[in-house]
Short mmCIF file of C-alpha atoms and ligand atoms in Angstrom, two decimals:
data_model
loop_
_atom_site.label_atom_id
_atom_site.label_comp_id
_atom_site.label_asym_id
_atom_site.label_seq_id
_atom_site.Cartn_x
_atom_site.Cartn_y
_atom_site.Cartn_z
CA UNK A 57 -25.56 16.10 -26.99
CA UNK A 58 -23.59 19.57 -28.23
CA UNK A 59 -24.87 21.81 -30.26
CA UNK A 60 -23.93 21.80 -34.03
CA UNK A 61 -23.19 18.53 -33.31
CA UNK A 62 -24.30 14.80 -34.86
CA UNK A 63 -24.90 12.19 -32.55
CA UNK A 64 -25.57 8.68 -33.51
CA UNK A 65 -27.80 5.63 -32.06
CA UNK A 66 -26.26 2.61 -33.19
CA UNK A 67 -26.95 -1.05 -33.34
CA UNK A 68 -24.03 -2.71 -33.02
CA UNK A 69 -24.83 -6.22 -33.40
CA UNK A 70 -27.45 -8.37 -35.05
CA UNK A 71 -30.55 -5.60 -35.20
CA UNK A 72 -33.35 -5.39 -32.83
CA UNK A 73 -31.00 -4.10 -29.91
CA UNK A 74 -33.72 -1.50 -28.68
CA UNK A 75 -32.96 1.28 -31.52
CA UNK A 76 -36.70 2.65 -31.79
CA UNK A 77 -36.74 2.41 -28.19
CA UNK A 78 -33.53 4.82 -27.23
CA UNK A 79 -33.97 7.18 -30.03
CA UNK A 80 -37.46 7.64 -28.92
CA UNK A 81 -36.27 8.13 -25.51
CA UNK A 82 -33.36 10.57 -26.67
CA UNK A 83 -35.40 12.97 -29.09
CA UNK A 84 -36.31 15.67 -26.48
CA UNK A 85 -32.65 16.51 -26.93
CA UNK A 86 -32.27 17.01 -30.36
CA UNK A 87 -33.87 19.02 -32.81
CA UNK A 88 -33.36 16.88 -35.48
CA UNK A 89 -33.47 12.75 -36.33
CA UNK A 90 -32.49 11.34 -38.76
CA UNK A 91 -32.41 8.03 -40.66
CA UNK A 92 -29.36 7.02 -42.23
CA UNK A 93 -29.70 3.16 -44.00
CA UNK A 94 -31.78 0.60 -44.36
CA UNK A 95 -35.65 0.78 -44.99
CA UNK A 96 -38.84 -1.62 -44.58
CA UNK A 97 -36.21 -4.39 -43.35
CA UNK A 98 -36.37 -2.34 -40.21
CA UNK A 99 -38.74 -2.85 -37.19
CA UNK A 100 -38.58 -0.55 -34.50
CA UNK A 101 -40.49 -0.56 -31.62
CA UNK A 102 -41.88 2.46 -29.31
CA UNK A 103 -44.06 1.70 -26.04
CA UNK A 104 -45.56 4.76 -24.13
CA UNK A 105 -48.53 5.19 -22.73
CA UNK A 106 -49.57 2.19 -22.88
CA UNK A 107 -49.17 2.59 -26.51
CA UNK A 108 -47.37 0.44 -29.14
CA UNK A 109 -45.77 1.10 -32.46
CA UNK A 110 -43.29 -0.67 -34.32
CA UNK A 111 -41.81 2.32 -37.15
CA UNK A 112 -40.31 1.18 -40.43
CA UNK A 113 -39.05 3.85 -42.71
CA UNK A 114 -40.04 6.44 -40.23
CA UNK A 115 -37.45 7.71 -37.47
CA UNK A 116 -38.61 7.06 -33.98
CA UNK A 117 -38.38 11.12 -33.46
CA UNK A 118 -41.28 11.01 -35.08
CA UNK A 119 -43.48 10.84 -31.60
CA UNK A 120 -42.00 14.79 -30.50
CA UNK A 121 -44.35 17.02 -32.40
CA UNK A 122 -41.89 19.68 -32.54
CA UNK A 123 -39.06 17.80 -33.89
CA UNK A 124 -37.86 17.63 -37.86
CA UNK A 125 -37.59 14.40 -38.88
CA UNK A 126 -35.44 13.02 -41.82
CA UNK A 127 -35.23 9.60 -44.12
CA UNK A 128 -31.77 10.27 -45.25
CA UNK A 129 -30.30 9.82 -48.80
CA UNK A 130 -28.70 6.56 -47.82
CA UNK A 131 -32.20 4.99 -46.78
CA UNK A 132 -34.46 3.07 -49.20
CA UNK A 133 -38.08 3.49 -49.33
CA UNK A 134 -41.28 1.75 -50.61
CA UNK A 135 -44.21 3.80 -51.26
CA UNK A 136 -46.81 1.35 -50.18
CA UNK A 137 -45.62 0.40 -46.95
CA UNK A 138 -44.73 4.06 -45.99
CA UNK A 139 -48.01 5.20 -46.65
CA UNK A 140 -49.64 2.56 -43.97
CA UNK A 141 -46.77 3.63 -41.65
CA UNK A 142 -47.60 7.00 -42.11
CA UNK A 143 -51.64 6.63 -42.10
CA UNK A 144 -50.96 4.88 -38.97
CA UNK A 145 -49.34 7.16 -37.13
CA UNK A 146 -51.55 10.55 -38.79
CA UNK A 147 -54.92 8.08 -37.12
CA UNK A 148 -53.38 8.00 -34.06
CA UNK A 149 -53.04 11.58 -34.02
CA UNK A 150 -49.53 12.77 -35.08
CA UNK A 151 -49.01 15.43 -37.94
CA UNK A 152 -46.35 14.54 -40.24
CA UNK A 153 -46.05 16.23 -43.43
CA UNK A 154 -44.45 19.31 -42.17
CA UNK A 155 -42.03 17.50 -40.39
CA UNK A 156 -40.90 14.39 -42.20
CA UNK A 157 -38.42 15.71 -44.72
CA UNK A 158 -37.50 12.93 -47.52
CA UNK A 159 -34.29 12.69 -49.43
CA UNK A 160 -34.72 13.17 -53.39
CA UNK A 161 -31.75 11.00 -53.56
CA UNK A 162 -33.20 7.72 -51.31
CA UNK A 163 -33.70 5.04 -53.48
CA UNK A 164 -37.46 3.55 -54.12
CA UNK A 165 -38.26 -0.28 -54.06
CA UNK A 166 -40.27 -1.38 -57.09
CA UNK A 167 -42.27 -4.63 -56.29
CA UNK A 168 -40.36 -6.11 -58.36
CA UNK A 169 -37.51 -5.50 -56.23
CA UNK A 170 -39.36 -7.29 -53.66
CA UNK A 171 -40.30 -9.90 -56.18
CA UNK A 172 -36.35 -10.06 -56.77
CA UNK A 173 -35.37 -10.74 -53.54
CA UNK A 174 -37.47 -13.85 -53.00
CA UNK A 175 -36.26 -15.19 -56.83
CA UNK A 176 -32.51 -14.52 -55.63
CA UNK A 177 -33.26 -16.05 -52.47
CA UNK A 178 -34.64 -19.00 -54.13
CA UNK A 179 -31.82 -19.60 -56.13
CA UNK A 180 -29.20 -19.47 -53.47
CA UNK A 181 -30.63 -22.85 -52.40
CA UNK A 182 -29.50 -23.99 -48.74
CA UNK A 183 -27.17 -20.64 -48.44
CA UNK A 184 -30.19 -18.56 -48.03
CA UNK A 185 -29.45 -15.11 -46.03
CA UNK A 186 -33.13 -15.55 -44.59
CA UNK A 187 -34.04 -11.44 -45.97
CA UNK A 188 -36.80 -9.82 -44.85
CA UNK A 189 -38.04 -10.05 -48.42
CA UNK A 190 -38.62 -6.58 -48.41
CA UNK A 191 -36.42 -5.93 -51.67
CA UNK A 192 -33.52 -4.44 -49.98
CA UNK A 193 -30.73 -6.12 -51.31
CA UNK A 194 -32.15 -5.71 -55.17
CA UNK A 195 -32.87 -1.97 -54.43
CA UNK A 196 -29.07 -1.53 -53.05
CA UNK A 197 -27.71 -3.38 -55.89
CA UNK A 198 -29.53 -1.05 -58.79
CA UNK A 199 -28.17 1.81 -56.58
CA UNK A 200 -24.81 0.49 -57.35
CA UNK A 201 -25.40 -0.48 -61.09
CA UNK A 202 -27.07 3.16 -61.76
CA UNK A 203 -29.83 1.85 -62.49
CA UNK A 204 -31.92 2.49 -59.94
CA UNK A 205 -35.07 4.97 -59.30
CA UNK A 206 -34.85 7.70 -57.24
CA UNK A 207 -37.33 9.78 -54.62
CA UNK A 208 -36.25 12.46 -56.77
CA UNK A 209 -37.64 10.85 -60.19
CA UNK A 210 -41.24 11.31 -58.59
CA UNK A 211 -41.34 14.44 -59.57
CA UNK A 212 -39.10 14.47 -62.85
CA UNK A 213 -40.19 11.77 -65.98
CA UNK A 214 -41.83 9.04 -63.53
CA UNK A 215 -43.33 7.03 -65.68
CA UNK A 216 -41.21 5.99 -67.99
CA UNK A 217 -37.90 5.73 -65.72
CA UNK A 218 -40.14 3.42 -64.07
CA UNK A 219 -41.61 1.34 -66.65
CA UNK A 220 -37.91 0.90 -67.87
CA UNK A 221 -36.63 -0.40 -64.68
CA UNK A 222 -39.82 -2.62 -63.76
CA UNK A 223 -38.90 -3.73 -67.51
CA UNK A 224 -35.27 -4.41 -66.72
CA UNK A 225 -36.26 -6.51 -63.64
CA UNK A 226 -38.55 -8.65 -65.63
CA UNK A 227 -36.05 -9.32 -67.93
CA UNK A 228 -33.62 -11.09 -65.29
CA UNK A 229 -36.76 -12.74 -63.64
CA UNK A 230 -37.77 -14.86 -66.85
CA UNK A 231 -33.49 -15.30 -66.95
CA UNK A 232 -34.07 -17.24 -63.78
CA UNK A 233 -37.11 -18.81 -65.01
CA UNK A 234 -38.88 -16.75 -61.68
CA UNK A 235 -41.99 -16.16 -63.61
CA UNK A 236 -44.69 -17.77 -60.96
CA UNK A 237 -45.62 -13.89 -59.50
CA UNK A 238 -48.55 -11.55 -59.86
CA UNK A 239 -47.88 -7.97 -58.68
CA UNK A 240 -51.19 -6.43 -60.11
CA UNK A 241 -52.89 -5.70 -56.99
CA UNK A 242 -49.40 -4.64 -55.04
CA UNK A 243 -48.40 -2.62 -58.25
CA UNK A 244 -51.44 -0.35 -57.92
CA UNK A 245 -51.29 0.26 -54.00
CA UNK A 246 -47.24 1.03 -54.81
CA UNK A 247 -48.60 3.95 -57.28
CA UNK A 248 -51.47 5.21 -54.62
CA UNK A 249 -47.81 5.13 -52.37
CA UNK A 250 -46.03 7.06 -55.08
CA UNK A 251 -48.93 9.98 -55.06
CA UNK A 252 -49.11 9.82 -50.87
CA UNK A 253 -45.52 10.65 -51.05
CA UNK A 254 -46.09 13.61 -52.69
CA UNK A 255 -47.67 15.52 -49.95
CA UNK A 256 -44.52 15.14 -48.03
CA UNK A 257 -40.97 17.19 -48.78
CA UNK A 258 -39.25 15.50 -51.07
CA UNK A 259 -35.98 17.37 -50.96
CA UNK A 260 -32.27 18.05 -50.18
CA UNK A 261 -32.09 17.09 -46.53
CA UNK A 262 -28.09 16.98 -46.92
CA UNK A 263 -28.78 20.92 -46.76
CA UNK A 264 -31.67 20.84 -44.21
CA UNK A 265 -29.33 18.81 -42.02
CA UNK A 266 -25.91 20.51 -42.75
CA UNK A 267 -28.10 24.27 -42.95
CA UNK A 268 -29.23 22.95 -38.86
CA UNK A 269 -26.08 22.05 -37.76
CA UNK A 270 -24.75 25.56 -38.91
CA UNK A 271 -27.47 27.47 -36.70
CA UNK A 272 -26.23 25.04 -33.78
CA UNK A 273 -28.68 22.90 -33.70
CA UNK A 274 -28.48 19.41 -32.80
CA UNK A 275 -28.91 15.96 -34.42
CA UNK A 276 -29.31 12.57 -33.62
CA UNK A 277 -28.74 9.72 -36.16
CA UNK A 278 -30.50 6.25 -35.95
CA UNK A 279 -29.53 3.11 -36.97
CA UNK A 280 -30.90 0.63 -38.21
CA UNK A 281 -29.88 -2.98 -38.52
CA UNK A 282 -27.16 -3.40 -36.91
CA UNK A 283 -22.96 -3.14 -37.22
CA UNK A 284 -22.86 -6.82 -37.71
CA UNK A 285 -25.44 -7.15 -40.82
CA UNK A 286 -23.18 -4.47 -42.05
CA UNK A 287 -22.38 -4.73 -46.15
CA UNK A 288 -18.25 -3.93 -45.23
CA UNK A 289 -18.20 -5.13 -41.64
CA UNK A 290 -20.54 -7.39 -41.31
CA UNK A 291 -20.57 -11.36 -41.60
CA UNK A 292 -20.47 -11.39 -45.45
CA UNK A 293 -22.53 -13.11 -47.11
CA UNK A 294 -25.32 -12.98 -44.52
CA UNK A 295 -25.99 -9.61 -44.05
CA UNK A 296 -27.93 -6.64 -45.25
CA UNK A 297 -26.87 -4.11 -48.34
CA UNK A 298 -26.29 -1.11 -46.66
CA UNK A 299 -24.21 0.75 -44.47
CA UNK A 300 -25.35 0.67 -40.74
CA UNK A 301 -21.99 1.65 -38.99
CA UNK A 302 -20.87 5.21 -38.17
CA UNK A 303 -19.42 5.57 -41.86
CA UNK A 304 -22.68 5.31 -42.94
CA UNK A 305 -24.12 8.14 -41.37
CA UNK A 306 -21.80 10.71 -43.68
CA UNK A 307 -22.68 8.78 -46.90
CA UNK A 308 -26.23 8.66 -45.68
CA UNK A 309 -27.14 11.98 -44.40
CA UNK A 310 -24.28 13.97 -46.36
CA UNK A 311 -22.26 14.77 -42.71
CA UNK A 312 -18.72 15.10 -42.38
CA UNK A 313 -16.82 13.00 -39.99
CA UNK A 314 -15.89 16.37 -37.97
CA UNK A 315 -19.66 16.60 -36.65
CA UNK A 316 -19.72 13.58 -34.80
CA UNK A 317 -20.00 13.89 -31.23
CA UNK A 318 -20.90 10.97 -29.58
CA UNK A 319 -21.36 7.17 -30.82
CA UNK A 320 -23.88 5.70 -28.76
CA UNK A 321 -23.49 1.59 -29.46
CA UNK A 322 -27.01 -0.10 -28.37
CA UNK A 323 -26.69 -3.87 -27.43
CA UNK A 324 -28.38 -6.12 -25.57
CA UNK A 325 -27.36 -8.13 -22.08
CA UNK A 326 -27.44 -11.01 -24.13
CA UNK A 327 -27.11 -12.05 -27.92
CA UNK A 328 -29.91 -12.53 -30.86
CA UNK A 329 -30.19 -12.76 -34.65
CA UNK A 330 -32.75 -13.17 -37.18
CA UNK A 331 -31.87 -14.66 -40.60
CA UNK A 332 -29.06 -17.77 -41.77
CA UNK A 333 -25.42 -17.03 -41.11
CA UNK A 334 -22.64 -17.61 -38.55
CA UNK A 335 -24.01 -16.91 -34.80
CA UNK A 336 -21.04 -18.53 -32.28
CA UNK A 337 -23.05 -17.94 -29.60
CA UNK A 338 -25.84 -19.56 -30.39
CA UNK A 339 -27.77 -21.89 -27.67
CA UNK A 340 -29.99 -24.64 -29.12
CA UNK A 341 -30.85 -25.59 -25.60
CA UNK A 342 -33.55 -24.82 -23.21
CA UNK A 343 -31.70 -21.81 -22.03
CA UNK A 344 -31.75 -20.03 -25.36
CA UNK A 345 -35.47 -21.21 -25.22
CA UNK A 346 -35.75 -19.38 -22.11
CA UNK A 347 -34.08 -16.21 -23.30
CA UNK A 348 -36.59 -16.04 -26.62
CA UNK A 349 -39.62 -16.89 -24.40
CA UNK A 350 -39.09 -14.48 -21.74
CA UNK A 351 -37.14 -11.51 -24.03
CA UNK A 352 -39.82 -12.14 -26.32
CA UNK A 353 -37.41 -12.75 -29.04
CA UNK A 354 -39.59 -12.53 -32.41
CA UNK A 355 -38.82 -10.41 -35.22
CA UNK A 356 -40.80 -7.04 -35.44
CA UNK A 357 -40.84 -7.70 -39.49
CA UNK A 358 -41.04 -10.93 -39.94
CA UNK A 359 -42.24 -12.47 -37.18
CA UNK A 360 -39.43 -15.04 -37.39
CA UNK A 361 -37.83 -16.98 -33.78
CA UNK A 362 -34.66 -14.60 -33.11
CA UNK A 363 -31.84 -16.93 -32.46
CA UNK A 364 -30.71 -16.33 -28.75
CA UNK A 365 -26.95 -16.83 -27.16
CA UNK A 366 -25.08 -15.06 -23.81
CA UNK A 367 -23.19 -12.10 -24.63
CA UNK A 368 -20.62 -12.21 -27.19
CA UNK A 369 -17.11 -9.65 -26.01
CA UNK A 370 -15.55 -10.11 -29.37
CA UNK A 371 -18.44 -9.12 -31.64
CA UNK A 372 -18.87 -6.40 -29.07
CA UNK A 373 -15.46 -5.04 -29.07
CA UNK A 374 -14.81 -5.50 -32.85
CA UNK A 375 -18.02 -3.43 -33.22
CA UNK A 376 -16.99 -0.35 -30.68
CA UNK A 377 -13.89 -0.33 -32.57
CA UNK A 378 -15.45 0.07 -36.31
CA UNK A 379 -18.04 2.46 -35.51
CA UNK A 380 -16.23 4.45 -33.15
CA UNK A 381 -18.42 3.93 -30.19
CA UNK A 382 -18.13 6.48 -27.37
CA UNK A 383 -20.95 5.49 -25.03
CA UNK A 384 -22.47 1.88 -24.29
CA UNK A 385 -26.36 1.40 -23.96
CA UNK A 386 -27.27 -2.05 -22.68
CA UNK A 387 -30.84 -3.60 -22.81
CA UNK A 388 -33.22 -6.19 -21.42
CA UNK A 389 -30.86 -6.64 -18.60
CA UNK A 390 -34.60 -8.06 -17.33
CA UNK A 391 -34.39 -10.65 -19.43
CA UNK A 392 -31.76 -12.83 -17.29
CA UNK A 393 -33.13 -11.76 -14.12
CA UNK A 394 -33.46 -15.46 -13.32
CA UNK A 395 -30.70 -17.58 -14.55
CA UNK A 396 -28.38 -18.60 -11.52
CA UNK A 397 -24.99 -18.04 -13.71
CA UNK A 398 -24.92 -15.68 -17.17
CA UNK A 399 -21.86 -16.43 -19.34
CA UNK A 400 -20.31 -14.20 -21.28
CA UNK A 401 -18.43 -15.31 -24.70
CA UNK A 402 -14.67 -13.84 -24.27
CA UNK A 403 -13.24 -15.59 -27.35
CA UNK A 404 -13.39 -17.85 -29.68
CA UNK A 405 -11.94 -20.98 -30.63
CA UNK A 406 -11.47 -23.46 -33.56
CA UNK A 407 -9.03 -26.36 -34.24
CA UNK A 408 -7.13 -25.48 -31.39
CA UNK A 409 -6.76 -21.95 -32.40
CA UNK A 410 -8.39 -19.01 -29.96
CA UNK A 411 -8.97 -15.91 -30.93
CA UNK A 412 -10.19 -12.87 -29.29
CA UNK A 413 -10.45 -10.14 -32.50
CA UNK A 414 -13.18 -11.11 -34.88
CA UNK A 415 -12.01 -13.18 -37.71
CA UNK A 416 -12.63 -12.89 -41.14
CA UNK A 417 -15.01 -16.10 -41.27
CA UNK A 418 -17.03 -16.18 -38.31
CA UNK A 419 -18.56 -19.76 -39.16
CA UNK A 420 -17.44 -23.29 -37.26
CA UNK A 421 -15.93 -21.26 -34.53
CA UNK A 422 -17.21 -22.30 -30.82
CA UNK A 423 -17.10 -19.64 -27.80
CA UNK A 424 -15.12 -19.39 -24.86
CA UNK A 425 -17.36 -18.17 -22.34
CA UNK A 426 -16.91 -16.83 -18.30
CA UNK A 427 -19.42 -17.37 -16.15
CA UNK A 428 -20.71 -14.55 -13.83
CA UNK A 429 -22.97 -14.76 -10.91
CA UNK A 430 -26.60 -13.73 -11.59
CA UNK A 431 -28.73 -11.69 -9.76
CA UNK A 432 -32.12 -13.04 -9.40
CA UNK A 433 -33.75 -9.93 -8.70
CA UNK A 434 -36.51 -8.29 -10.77
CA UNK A 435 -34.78 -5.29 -11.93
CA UNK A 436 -37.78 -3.92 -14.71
CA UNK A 437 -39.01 -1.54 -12.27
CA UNK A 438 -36.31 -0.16 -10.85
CA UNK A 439 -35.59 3.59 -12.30
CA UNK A 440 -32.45 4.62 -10.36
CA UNK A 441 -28.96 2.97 -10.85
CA UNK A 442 -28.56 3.10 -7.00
CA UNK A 443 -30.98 0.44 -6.59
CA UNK A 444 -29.26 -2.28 -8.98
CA UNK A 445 -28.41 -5.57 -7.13
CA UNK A 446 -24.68 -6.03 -6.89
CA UNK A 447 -24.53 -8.77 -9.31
CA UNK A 448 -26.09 -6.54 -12.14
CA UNK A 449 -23.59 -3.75 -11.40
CA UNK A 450 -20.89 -6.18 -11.38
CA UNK A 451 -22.14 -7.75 -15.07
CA UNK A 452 -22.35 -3.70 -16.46
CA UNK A 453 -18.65 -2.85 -14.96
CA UNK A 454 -17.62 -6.48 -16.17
CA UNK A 455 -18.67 -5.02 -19.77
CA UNK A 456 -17.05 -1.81 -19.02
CA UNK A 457 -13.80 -3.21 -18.03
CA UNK A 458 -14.05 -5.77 -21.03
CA UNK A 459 -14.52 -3.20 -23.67
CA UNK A 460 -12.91 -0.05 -22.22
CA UNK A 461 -15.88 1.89 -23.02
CA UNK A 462 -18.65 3.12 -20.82
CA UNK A 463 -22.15 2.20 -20.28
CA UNK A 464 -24.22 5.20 -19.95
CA UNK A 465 -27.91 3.93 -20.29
CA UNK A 466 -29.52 0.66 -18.88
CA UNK A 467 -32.70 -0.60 -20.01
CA UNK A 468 -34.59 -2.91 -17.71
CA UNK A 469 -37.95 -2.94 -19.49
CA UNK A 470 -39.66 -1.91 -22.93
CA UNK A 471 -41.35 1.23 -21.65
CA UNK A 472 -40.39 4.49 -22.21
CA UNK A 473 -39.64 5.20 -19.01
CA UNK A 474 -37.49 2.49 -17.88
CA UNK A 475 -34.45 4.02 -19.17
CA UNK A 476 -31.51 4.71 -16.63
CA UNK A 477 -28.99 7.28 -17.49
CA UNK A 478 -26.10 6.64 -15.27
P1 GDP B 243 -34.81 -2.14 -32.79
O1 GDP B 243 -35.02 -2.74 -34.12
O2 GDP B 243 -33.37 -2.01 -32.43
O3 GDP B 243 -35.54 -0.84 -32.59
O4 GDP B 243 -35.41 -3.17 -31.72
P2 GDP B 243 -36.82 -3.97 -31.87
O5 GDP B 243 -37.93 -3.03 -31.62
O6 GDP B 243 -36.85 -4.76 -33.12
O7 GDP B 243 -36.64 -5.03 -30.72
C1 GDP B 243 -36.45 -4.65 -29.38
C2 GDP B 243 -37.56 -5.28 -28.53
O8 GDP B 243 -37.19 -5.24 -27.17
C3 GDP B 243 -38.87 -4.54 -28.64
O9 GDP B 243 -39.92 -5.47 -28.55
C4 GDP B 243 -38.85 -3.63 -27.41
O10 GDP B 243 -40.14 -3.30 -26.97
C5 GDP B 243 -38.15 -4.50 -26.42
N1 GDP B 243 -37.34 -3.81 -25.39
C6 GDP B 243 -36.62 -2.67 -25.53
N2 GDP B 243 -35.94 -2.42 -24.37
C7 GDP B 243 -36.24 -3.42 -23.52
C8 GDP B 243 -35.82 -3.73 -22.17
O11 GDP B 243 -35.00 -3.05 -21.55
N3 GDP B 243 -36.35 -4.87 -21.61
C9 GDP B 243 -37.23 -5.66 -22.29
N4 GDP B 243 -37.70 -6.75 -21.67
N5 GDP B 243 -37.64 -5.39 -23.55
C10 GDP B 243 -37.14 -4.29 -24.15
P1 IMO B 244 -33.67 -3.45 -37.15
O1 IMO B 244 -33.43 -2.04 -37.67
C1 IMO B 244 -32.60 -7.66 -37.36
C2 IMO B 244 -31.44 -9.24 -41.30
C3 IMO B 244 -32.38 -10.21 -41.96
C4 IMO B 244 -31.38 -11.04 -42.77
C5 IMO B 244 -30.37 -9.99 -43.22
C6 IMO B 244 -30.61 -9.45 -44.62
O2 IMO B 244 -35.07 -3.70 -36.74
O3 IMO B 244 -32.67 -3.80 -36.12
P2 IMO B 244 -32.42 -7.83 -45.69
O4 IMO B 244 -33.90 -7.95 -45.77
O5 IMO B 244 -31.94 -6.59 -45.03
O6 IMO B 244 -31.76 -8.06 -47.01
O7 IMO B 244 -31.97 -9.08 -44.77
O8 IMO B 244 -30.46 -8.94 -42.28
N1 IMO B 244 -32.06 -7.94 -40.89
C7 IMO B 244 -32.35 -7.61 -39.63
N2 IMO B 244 -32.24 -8.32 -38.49
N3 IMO B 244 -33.03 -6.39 -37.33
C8 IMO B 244 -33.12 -5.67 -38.46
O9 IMO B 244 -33.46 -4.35 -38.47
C9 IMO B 244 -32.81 -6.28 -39.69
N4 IMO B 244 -32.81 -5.87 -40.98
C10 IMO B 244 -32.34 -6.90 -41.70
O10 IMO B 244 -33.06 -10.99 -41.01
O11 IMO B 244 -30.72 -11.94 -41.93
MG1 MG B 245 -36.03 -4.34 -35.02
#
């Protein structure tokens, strides 16, 4: 962390790396977080105190009273389910409206974005991306049309801009003979959203952020999602509609490339995704059983099984190279604490081609995997690098050596405070 400086906390994989977690853990240093992409798609989750809470729209700085907290201009919000966010964390104590600054220029989801989603969804038949349903990709894509409704138009001509667009979304809905819906009762709690949102600062945070940076402050940006769900980078079709890679943090907050500092990429020990699309690494066997049951792989959101796998190198190292990544933080090393052997996927291979940089069509291809010895020891309560069995220190330098980047933070359990900075 420098001062005048941007950091960023990035997923660089499938999602659900430990985001909340490490930005949660990180936020004493900074004096300012920030989210960058994504929205309700998100589930991020926090454990202190014997306290749980799985944020949203809402950056996980959000838990340091004295810290400014930002949903950026590249985000997307929906009224309704920011409101029970928010109530949520206001009953349990924490002050917000002074301190969560939102972007006039974030986009809003309309139900009938949501409704959108599940009608395009429906359509796409047996090529289903598996969303979140939360409306994302239909809010992105009015973004991009120039259609779409702002933060921004809350306080300028509501009504109508929204009644025109809620219109306009109708319209394609009884094109695609999606008619079967009743909003009524989700409509209304979307307007009580609408005035909630009002108490809050709806406002440039471009300048709040750039006017910080200026008077040396510091910044962290979190990701969300992750580099591999990325709309450019990511394993097109099946991924989300925004951003989520370091390039995305400019367009998102309104930063300038020559503010980074570091790129921290978050990733786990071992591999997961939520939703359809190409996964090499995948395990349909009991050991990707075992790695779902014990890592307690289930979506945040959704609630859906996470597909499981070993580590995959070449997702890993195509990702460090997009985004930039200066720093490594690995998680749920705990999860493998008992497995004899852990592989780790090297490259990949298809019709007797092998590969080792990520192709442009990740599907039908099968990994090449090493196998490394495991280390059977608990590690989730161990709080000092020094006391890592051999065989875990081996698998993090193996990583190191593999990817040519380092790994400064281990995570061996979901509290706060097992977090190792090495
Ligand atoms: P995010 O979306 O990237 O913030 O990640 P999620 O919150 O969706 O998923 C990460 C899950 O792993 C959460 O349930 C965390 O509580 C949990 N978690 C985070 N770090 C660790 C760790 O080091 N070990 C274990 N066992 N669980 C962890
Ligand atoms: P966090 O921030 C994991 C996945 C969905 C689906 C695809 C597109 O918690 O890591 P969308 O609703 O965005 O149009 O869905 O992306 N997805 C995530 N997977 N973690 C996330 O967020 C995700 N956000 C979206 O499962 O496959
Ligand atoms: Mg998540």
């Amino acid at each position: 962390m420098t001062k005048g400086k941007v950091d960023a906390l990035l997923g660089i994989v499938f999602g659900d790396e430990g985001k909340g977690k490490v930005v949660d853990f990180f936020t004493p240093r900074y004096d300012v977080v920030a989210r960058f992409a994504g929205g309700p798609n998100a589930g991020h989750t926090i454990i202190f105190d014997g306290k749980k809470f799985v944020l949203r729209s809402i950056p996980s700085g959000i838990f340091d009273e004295g810290k400014i907290n930002i949903i950026g201009n590249g985000c997307v919000i929906a009224p309704d389910l920011f409101m029970v966010e928010a109530r949520e964390l206001e009953q349990a104590g924490y002050s917000l409206t002074e301190r969560l600054h939102i972007s006039r220029r974030a986009h809003l989801i309309l139900p009938t974005h949501r409704v959108l989603d599940r009608a395009y969804e429906a359509a796409k038949g047996k090529n289903k991306v598996g969303t979140t349903g939360k409306g994302i990709g239909p809010t992105y894509s009015d973004k991009a049309a120039r259609v779409g409704l702002r933060v921004g138009d809350i306080l300028n001509g509501f009504e109508a801009k929204y009644q025109a667009l809620k219109a306009r979304h109708e319209q394609i809905l009884r094109d695609l003979g999606f008619t079967d819906y009743d909003i009524a009762e989700e409509e209304r709690q979307w307007m009580e959203g609408i005035e909630y949102m009002r108490r809050f600062p709806l406002t440039d945070t471009e300048v709040i952020i750039n006017r910080a940076l200026e008077e040396g402050k510091s910044v962290l940006a979190e990701g969300a999602q992750g580099s591999l769900l990325d709309i450019d980078h990511g394993t097109y079709p099946f991924v989300s509609s925004s951003s989520t890679t370091s390039g995305g943090v400019c367009t998102g907050l309104g930063v300038a490339p020559n503010r980074f500092d570091r790129i921290f990429g978050i990733f786990k020990a071992y591999s997961t995704r939520v939703g359809s699309g190409p996964f090499p690494v995948e395990l349909f066997d009991e050991t990707g059983d075992t790695i779902r049951r014990i890592g307690n792989e289930f979506g945040a959101v959704t609630g859906r099984n996470r597909r499981c796998g070993w580590l995959d190198l070449v997702a890993l190292k195509y990702a460090i190279m997009i985004n930039g990544v200066t720093d490594l933080v690995m998680m749920k090393g705990d999860v493998l604490d008992d497995f004899d052997t852990i592989k780790v996927c090297t490259a990949y291979t298809k019709d007797g081609e092998t590969v080792t940089d990520m192709p442009y069509d990740t599907e039908g291809w099968q990994p090449v995997y090493e196998e490394l010895p495991g280390w059977k020891t608990p590690l989730s309560a161990l709080r000092d690098e020094k006391d890592f069995p051999q065989a875990f220190k081996d698998y993090i330098a193996y990583v190191e050596q593999a990817t040519g980047t380092p790994v400064s933070i281990v995570s061996v359990s979901p509290d706060r405070e097992a977090t190792i900075i090495r």
